[in-house]
C-alpha atoms as a PDB file:
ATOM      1  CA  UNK A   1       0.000   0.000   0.000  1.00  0.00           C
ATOM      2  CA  UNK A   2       1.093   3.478  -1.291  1.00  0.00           C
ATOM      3  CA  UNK A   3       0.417   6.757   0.539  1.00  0.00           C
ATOM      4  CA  UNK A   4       0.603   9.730  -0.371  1.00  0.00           C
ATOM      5  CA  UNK A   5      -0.279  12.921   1.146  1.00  0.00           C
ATOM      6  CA  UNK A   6      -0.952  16.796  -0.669  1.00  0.00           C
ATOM      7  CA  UNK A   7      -0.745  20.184   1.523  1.00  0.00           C
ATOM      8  CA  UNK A   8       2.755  20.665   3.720  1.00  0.00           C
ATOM      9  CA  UNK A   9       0.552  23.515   5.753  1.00  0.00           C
ATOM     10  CA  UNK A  10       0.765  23.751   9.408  1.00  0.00           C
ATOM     11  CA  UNK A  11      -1.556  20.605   9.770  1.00  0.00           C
ATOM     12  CA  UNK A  12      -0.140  18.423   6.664  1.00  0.00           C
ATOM     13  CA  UNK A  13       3.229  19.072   7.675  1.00  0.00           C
ATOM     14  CA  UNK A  14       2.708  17.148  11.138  1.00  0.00           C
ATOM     15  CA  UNK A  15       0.404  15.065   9.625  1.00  0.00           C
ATOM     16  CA  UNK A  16       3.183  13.868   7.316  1.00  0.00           C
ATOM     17  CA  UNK A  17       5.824  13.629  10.007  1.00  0.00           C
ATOM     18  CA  UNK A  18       4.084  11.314  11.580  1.00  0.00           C
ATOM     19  CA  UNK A  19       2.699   9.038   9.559  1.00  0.00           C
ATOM     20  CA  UNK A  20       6.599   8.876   7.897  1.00  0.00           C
ATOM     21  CA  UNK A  21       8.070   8.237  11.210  1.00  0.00           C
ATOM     22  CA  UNK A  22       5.930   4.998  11.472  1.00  0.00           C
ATOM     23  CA  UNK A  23       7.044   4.132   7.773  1.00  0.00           C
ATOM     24  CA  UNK A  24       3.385   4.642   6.516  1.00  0.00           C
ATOM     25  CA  UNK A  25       4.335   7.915   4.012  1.00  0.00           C
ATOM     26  CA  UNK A  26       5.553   7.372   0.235  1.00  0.00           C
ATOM     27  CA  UNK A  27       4.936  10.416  -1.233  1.00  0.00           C
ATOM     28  CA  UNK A  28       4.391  14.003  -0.812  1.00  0.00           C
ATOM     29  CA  UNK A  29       3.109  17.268  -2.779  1.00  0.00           C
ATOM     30  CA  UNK A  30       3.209  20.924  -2.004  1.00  0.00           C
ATOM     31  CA  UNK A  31       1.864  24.071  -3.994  1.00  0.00           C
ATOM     32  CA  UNK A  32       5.211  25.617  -2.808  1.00  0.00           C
ATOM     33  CA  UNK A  33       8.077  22.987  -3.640  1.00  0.00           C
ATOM     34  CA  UNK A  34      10.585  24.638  -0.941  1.00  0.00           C
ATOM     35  CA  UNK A  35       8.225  23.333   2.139  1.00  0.00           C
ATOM     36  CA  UNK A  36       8.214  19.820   0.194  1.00  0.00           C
ATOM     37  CA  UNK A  37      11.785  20.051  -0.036  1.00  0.00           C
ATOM     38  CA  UNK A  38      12.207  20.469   3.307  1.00  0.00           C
ATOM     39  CA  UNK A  39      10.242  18.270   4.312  1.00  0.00           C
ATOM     40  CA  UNK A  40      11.855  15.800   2.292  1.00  0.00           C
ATOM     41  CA  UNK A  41      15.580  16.671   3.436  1.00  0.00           C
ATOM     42  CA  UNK A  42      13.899  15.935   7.333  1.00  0.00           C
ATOM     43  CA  UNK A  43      12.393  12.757   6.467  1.00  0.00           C
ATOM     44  CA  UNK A  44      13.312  11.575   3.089  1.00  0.00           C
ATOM     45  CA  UNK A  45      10.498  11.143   1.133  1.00  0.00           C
ATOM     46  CA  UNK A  46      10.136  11.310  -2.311  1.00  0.00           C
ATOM     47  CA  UNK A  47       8.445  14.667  -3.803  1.00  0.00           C
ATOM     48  CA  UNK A  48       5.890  13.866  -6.220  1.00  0.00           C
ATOM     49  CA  UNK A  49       5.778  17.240  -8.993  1.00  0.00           C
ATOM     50  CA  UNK A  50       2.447  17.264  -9.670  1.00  0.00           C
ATOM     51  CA  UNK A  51      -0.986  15.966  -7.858  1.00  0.00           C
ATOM     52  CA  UNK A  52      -1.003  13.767 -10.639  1.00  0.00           C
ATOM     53  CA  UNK A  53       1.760  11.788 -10.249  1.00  0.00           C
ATOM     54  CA  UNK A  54       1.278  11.638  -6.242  1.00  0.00           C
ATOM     55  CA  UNK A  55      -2.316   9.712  -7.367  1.00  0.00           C
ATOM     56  CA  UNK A  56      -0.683   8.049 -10.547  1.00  0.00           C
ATOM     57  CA  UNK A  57       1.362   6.686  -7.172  1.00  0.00           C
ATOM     58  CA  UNK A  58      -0.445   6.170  -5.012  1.00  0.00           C
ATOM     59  CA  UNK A  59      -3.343   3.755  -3.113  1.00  0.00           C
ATOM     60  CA  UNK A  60      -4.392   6.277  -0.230  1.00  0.00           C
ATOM     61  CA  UNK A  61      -3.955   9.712  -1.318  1.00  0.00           C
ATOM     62  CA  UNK A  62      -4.371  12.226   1.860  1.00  0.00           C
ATOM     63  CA  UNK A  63      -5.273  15.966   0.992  1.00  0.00           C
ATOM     64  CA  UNK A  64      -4.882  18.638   4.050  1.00  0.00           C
ATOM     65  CA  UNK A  65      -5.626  21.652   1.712  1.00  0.00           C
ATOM     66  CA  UNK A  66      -7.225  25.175   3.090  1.00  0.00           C
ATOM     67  CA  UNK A  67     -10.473  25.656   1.414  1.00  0.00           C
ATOM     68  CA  UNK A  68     -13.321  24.768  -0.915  1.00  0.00           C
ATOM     69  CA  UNK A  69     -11.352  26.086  -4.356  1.00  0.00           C
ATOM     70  CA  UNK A  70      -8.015  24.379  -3.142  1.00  0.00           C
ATOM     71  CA  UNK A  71      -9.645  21.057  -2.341  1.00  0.00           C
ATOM     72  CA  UNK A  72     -11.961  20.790  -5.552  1.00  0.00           C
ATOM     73  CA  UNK A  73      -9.493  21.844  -7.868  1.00  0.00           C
ATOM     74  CA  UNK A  74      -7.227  18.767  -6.478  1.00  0.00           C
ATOM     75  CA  UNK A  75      -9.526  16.150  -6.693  1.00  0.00           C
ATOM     76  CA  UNK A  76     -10.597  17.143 -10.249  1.00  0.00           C
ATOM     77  CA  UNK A  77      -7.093  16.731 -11.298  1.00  0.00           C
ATOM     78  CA  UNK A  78      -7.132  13.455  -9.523  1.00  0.00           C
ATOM     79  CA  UNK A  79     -10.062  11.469 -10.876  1.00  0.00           C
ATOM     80  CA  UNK A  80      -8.912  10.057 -14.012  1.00  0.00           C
ATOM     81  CA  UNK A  81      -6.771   8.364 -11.634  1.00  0.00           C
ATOM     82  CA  UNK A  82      -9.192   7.355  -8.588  1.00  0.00           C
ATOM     83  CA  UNK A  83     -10.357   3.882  -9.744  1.00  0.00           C
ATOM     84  CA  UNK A  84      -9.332   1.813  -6.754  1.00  0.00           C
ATOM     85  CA  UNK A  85      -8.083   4.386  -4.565  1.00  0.00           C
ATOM     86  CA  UNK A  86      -9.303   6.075  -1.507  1.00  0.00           C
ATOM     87  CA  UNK A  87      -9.180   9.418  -1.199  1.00  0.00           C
ATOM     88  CA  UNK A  88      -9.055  10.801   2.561  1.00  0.00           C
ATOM     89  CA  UNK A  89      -9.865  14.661   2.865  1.00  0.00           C
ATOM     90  CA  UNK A  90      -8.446  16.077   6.175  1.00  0.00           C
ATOM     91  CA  UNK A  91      -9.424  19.352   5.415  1.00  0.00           C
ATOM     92  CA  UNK A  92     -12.710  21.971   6.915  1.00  0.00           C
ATOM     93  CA  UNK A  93     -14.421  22.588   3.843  1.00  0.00           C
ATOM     94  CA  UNK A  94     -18.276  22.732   2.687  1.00  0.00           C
ATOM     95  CA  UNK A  95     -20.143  19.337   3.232  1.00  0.00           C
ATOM     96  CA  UNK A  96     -22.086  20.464  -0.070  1.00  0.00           C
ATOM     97  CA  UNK A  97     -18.846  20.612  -2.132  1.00  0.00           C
ATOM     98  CA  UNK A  98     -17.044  17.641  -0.440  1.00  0.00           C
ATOM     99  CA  UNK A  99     -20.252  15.456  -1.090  1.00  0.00           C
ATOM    100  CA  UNK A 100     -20.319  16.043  -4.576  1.00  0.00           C
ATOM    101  CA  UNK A 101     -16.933  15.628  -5.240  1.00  0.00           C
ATOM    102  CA  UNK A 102     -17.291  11.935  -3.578  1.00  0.00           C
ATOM    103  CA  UNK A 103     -19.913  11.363  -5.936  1.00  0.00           C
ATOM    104  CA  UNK A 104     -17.359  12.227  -8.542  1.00  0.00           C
ATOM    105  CA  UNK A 105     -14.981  10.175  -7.055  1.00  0.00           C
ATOM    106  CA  UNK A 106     -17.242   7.395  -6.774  1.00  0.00           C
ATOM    107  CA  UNK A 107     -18.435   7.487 -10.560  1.00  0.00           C
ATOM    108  CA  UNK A 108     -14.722   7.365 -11.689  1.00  0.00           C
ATOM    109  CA  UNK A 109     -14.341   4.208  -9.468  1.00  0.00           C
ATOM    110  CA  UNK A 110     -12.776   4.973  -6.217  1.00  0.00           C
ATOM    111  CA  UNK A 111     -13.617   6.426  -2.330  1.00  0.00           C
ATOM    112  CA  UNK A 112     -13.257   9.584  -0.831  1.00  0.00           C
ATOM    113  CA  UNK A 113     -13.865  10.738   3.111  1.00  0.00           C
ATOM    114  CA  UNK A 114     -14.417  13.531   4.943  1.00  0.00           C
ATOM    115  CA  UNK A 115     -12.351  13.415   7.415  1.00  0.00           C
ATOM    116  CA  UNK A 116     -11.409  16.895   9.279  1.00  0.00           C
ATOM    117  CA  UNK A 117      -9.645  17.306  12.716  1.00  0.00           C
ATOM    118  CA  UNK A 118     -10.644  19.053  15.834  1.00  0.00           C
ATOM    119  CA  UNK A 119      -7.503  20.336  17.467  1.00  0.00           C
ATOM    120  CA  UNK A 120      -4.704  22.420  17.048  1.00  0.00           C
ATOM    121  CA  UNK A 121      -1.312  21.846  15.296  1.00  0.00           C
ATOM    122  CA  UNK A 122      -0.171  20.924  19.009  1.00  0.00           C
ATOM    123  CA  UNK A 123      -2.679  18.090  19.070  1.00  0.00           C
ATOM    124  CA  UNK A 124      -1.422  16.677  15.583  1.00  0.00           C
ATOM    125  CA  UNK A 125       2.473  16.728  17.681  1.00  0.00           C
ATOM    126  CA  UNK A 126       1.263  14.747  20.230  1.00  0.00           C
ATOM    127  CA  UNK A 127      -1.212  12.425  18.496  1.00  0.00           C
ATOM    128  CA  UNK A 128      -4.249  13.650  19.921  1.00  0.00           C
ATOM    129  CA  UNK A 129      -6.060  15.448  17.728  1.00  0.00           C
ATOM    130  CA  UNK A 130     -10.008  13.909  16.968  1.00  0.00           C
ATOM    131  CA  UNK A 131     -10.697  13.423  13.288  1.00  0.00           C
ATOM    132  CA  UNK A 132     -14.693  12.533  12.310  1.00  0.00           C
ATOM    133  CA  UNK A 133     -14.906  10.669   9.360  1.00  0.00           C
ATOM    134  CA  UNK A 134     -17.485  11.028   6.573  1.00  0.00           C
ATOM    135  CA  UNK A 135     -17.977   8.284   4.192  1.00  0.00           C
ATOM    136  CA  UNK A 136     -18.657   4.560   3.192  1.00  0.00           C
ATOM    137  CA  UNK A 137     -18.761   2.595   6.222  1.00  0.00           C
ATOM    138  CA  UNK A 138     -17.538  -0.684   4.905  1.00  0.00           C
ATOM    139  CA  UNK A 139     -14.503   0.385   4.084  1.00  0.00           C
ATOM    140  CA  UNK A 140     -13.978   2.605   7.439  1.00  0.00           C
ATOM    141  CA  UNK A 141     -11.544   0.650   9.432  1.00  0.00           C
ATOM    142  CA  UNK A 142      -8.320   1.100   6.390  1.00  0.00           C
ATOM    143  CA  UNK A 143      -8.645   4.555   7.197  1.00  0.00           C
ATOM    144  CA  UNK A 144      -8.940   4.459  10.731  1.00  0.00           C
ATOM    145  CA  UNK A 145      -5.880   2.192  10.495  1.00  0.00           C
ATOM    146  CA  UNK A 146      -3.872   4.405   8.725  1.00  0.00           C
ATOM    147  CA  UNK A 147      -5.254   7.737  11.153  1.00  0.00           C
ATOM    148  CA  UNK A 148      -4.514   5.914  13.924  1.00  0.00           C
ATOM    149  CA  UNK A 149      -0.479   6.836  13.311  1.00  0.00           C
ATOM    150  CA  UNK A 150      -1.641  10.427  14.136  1.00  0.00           C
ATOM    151  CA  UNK A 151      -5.093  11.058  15.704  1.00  0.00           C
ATOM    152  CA  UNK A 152      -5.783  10.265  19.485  1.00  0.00           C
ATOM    153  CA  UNK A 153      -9.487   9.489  18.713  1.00  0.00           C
ATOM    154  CA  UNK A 154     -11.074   8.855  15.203  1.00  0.00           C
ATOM    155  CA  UNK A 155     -14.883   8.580  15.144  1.00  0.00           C
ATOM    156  CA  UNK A 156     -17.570   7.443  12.374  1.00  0.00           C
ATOM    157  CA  UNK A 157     -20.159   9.837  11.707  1.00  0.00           C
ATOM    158  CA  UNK A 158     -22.066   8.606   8.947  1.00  0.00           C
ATOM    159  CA  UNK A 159     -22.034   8.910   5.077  1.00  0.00           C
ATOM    160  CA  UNK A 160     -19.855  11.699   3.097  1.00  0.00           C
ATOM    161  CA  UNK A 161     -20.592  15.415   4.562  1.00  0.00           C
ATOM    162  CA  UNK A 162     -21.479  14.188   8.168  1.00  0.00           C
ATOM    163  CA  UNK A 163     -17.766  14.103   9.338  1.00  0.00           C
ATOM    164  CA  UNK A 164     -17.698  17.752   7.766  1.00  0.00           C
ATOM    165  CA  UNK A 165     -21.334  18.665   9.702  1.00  0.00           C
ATOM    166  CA  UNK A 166     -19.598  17.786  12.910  1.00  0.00           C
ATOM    167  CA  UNK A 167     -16.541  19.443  12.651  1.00  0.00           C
ATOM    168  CA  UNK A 168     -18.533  22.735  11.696  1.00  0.00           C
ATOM    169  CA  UNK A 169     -21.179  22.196  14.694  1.00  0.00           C
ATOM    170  CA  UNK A 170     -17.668  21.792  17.064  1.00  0.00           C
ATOM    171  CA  UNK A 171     -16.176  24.885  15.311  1.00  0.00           C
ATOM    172  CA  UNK A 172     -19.185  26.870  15.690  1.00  0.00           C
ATOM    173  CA  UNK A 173     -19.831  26.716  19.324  1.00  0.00           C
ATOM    174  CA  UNK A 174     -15.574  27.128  19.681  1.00  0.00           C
ATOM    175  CA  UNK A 175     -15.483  30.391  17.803  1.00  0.00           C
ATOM    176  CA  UNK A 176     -18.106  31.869  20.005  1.00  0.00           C
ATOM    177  CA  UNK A 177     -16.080  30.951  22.966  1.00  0.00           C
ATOM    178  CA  UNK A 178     -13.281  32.285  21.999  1.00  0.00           C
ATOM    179  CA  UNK A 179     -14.745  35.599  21.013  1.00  0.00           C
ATOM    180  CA  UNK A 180     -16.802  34.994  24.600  1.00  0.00           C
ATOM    181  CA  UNK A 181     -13.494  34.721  25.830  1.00  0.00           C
ATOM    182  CA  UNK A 182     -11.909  38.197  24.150  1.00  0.00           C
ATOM    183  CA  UNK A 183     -14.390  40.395  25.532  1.00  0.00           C
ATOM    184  CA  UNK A 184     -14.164  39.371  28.662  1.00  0.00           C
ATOM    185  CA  UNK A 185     -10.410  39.422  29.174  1.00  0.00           C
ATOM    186  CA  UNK A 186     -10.364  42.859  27.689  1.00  0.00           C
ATOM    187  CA  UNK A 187     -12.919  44.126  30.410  1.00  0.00           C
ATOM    188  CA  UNK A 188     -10.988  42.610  32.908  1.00  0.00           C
ATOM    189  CA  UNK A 189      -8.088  44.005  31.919  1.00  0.00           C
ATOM    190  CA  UNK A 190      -9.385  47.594  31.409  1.00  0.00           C
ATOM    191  CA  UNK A 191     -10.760  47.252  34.808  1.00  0.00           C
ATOM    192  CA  UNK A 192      -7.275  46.847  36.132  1.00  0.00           C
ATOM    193  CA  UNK A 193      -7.446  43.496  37.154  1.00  0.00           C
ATOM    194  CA  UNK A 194      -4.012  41.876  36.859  1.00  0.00           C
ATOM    195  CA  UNK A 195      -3.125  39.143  34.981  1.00  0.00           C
ATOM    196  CA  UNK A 196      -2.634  36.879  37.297  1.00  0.00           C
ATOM    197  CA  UNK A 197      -5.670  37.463  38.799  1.00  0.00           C
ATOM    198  CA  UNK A 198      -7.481  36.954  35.043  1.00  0.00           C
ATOM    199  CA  UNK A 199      -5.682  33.214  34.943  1.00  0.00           C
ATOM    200  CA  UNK A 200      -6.761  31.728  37.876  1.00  0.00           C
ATOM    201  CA  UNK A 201     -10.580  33.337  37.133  1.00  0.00           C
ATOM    202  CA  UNK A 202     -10.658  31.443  33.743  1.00  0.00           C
ATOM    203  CA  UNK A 203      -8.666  28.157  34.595  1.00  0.00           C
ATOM    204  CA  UNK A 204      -9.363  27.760  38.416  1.00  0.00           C
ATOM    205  CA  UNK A 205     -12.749  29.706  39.106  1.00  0.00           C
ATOM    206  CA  UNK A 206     -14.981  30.275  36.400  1.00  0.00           C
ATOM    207  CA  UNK A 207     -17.522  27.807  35.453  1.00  0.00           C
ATOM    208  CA  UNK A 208     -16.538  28.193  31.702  1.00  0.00           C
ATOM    209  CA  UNK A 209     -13.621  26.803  32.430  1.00  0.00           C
ATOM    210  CA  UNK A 210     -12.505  24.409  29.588  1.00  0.00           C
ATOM    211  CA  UNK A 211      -9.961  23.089  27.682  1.00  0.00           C
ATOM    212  CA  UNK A 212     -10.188  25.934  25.182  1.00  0.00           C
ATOM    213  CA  UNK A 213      -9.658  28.109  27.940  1.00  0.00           C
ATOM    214  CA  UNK A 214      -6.295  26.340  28.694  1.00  0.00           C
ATOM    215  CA  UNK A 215      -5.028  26.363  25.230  1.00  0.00           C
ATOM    216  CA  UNK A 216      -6.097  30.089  24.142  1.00  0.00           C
ATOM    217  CA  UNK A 217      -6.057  32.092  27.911  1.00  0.00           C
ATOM    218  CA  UNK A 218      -2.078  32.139  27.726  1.00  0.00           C
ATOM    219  CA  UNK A 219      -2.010  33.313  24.458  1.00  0.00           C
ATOM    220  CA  UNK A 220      -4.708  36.591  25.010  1.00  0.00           C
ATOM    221  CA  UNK A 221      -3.669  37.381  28.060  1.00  0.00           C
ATOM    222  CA  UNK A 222       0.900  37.704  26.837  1.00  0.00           C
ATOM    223  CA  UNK A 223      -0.177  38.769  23.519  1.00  0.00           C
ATOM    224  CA  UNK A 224       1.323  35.381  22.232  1.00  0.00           C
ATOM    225  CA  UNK A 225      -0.266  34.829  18.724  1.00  0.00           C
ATOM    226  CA  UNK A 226       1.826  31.933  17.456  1.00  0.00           C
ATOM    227  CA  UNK A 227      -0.189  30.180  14.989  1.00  0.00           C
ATOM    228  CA  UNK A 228      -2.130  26.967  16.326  1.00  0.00           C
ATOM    229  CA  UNK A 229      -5.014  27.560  14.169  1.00  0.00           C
ATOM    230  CA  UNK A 230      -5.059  30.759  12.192  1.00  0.00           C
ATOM    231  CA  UNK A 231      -7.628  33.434  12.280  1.00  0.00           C
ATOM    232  CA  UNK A 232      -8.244  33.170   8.790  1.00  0.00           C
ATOM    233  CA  UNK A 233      -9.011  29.858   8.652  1.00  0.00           C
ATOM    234  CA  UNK A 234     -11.732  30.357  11.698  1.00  0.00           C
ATOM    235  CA  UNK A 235     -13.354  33.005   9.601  1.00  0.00           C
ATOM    236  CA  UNK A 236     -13.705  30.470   6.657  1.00  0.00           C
ATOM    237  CA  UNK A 237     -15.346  28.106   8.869  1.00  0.00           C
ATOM    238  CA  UNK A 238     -18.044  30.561  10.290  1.00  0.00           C
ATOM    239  CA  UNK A 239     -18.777  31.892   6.566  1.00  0.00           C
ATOM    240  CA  UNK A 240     -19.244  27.824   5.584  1.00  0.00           C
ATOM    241  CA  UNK A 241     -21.264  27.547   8.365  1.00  0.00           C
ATOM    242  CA  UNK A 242     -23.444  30.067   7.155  1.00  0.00           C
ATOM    243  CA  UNK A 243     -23.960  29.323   3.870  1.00  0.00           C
ATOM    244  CA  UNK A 244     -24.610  25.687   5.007  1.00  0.00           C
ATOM    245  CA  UNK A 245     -27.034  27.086   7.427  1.00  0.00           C
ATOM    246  CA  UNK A 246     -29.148  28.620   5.190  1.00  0.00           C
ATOM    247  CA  UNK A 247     -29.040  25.739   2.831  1.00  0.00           C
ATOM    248  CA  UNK A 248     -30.551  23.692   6.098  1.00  0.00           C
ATOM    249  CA  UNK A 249     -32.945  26.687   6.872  1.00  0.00           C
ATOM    250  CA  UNK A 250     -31.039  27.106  10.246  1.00  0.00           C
ATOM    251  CA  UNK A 251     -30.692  30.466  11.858  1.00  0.00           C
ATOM    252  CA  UNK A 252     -27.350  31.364  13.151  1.00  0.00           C
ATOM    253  CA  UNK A 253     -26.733  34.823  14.689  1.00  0.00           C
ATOM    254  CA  UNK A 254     -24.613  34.934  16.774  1.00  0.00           C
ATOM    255  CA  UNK A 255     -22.204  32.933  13.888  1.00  0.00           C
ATOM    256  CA  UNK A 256     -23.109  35.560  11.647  1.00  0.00           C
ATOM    257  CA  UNK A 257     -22.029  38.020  14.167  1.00  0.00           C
ATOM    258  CA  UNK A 258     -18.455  36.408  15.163  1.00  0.00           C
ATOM    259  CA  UNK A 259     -18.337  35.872  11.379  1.00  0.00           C
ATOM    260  CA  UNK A 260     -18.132  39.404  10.756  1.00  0.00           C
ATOM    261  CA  UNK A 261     -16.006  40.496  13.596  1.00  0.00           C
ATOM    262  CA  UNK A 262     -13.263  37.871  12.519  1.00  0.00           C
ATOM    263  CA  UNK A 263     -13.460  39.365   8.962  1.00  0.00           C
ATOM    264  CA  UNK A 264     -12.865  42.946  10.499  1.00  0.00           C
ATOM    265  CA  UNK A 265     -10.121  41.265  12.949  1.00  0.00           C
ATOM    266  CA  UNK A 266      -8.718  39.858   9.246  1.00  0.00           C
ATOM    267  CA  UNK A 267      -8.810  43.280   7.546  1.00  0.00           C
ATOM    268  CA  UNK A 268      -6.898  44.429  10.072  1.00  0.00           C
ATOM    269  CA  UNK A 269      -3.686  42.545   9.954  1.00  0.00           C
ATOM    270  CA  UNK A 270      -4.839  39.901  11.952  1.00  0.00           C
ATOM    271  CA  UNK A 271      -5.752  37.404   9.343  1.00  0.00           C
ATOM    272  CA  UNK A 272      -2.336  34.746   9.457  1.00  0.00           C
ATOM    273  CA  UNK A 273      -2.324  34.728  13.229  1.00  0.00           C
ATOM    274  CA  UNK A 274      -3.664  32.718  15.864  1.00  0.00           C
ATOM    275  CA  UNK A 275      -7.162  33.305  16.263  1.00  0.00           C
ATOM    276  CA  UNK A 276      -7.216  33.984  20.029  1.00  0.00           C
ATOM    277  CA  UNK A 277      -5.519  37.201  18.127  1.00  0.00           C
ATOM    278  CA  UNK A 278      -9.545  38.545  17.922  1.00  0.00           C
ATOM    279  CA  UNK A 279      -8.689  40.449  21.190  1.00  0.00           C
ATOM    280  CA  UNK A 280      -6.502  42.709  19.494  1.00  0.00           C
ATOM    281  CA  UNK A 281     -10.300  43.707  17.674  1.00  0.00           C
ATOM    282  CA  UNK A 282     -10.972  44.631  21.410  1.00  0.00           C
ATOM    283  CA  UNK A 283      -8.219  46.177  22.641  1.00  0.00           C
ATOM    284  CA  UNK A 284      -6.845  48.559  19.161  1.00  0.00           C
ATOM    285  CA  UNK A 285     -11.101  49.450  19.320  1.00  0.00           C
ATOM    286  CA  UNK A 286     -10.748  51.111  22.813  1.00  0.00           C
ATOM    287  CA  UNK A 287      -9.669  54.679  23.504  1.00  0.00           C
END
């Protein structure tokens, strides 16, 4: 069995390590061929030059890409090579688009999943990220095997899309917290309440606290934006969320709210840093 994986991001890149540490990696592909490169010097593994000869390649192709365009365009280029191949999307994308491009997949003769992660680049490190998986069920446990090498937990969730549906429901009730979480560091912090005082309220006192709490307090409080999962990429969620919303006749206000505060946070220089970053909306806003 082949593998192969496409995207070197922040995800894909520990994604990759991992699975090539445990010998389970052939082959990998990057838009920008210096980050395969790398990663190839690190772990020596051949570099495929095009998506097409990565799926000429190989049996399980893995795609960690960053949106809707990036992931269609890749599979289009691979179906006239999918018949017999599974095809394992790791990426947060529409469920709309990602089921019809399984459909595709399955008319040209092979299998594609949803199958995005909840957790941060950290998570992927240590193995213990949660990926939901979206697709046929009878052929679920190869790619649970193969996940196993860098997920924690890996759950079924039902046919193509409902991986995807998850993720987004998990995402959506995250990115309220975490704007939850801005405002109310900011108002503790204009009230002159030190930040000392702000930690043990949200780790040791508060009944919201959480393990999103844990993993984005730190980082609000010091200023500390290092990317675990980018505020751009939070924004894309919420606006899938919405458009997938209305498509289920759903109401969502307050993620049409955050929505539009995270594109604001975006347009103003905020957009490739961590997302707990959306207190900076808070704090450059006040006199």
């Amino acid at each position: 069995m082949k593998v192969g994986l496409i995207g070197l991001g922040v995800m894909g890149y520990r994604i990759a390590a991992n699975l090539r540490k445990v010998n389970l990696l052939n082959f990998v592909y990057n838009r920008t061929y210096s980050n395969a490169e790398e990663f190839s010097k690190i772990y020596d593994v051949n570099i495929s030059k095009s998506v097409e000869e990565l799926a000429k390649n190989s049996d399980i192709i893995l795609t960690v890409l960053s949106d809707d365009d990036a992931v269609s365009d890749t599979i289009y280029k691979i179906l006239p090579y999918a018949k017999g191949k599974t095809i394992i999307d790791l990426s947060t994308i529409s469920p709309t688009t990602s089921i019809n491009l399984a459909n595709n997949v399955f008319l040209n003769g092979g299998l594609m999943f949803d199958a995005p992660m909840m957790g941060t680049s950290v998570d992927v490190e240590q193995k213990k990220v949660s990926i939901i998986v979206g697709g046929p069920k009878d052929h679920f446990e190869e790619v649970r095997n193969l996940l196993s090498n860098t997920a924690g937990k890996i759950i079924y969730a039902g046919n193509n899309g409902m991986g995807l549906y998850m993720k987004l429901a998990g995402n959506m009730i995250f990115a309220s917290f975490i704007n939850g979480l801005a405002e109310a560091i900011h108002f503790a912090e204009r009230a002159g309440i030190s930040k000392d005082a702000i930690t043990d309220l949200f780790l040791n006192i508060s009944s919201t606290r959480s393990p999103a709490s844990i993993l984005k307090l730190s980082k609000m409080v010091n200023s500390n934006f290092d990317v675990q999962f980018a505020l751009k990429h939070m924004r894309k969620d919420t606006e899938i969320m919405i458009r997938e919303g209305q498509k289920l006749k759903v109401p969502l206000p307050t993620t049409s709210l955050i929505s539009n505060l995270l594109k604001i946070a975006e347009g103003l220089g905020f957009g490739e840093l961590d997302v707990s970053s959306i207190i900076e909306l808070y704090r450059k806003g006040t006199p």
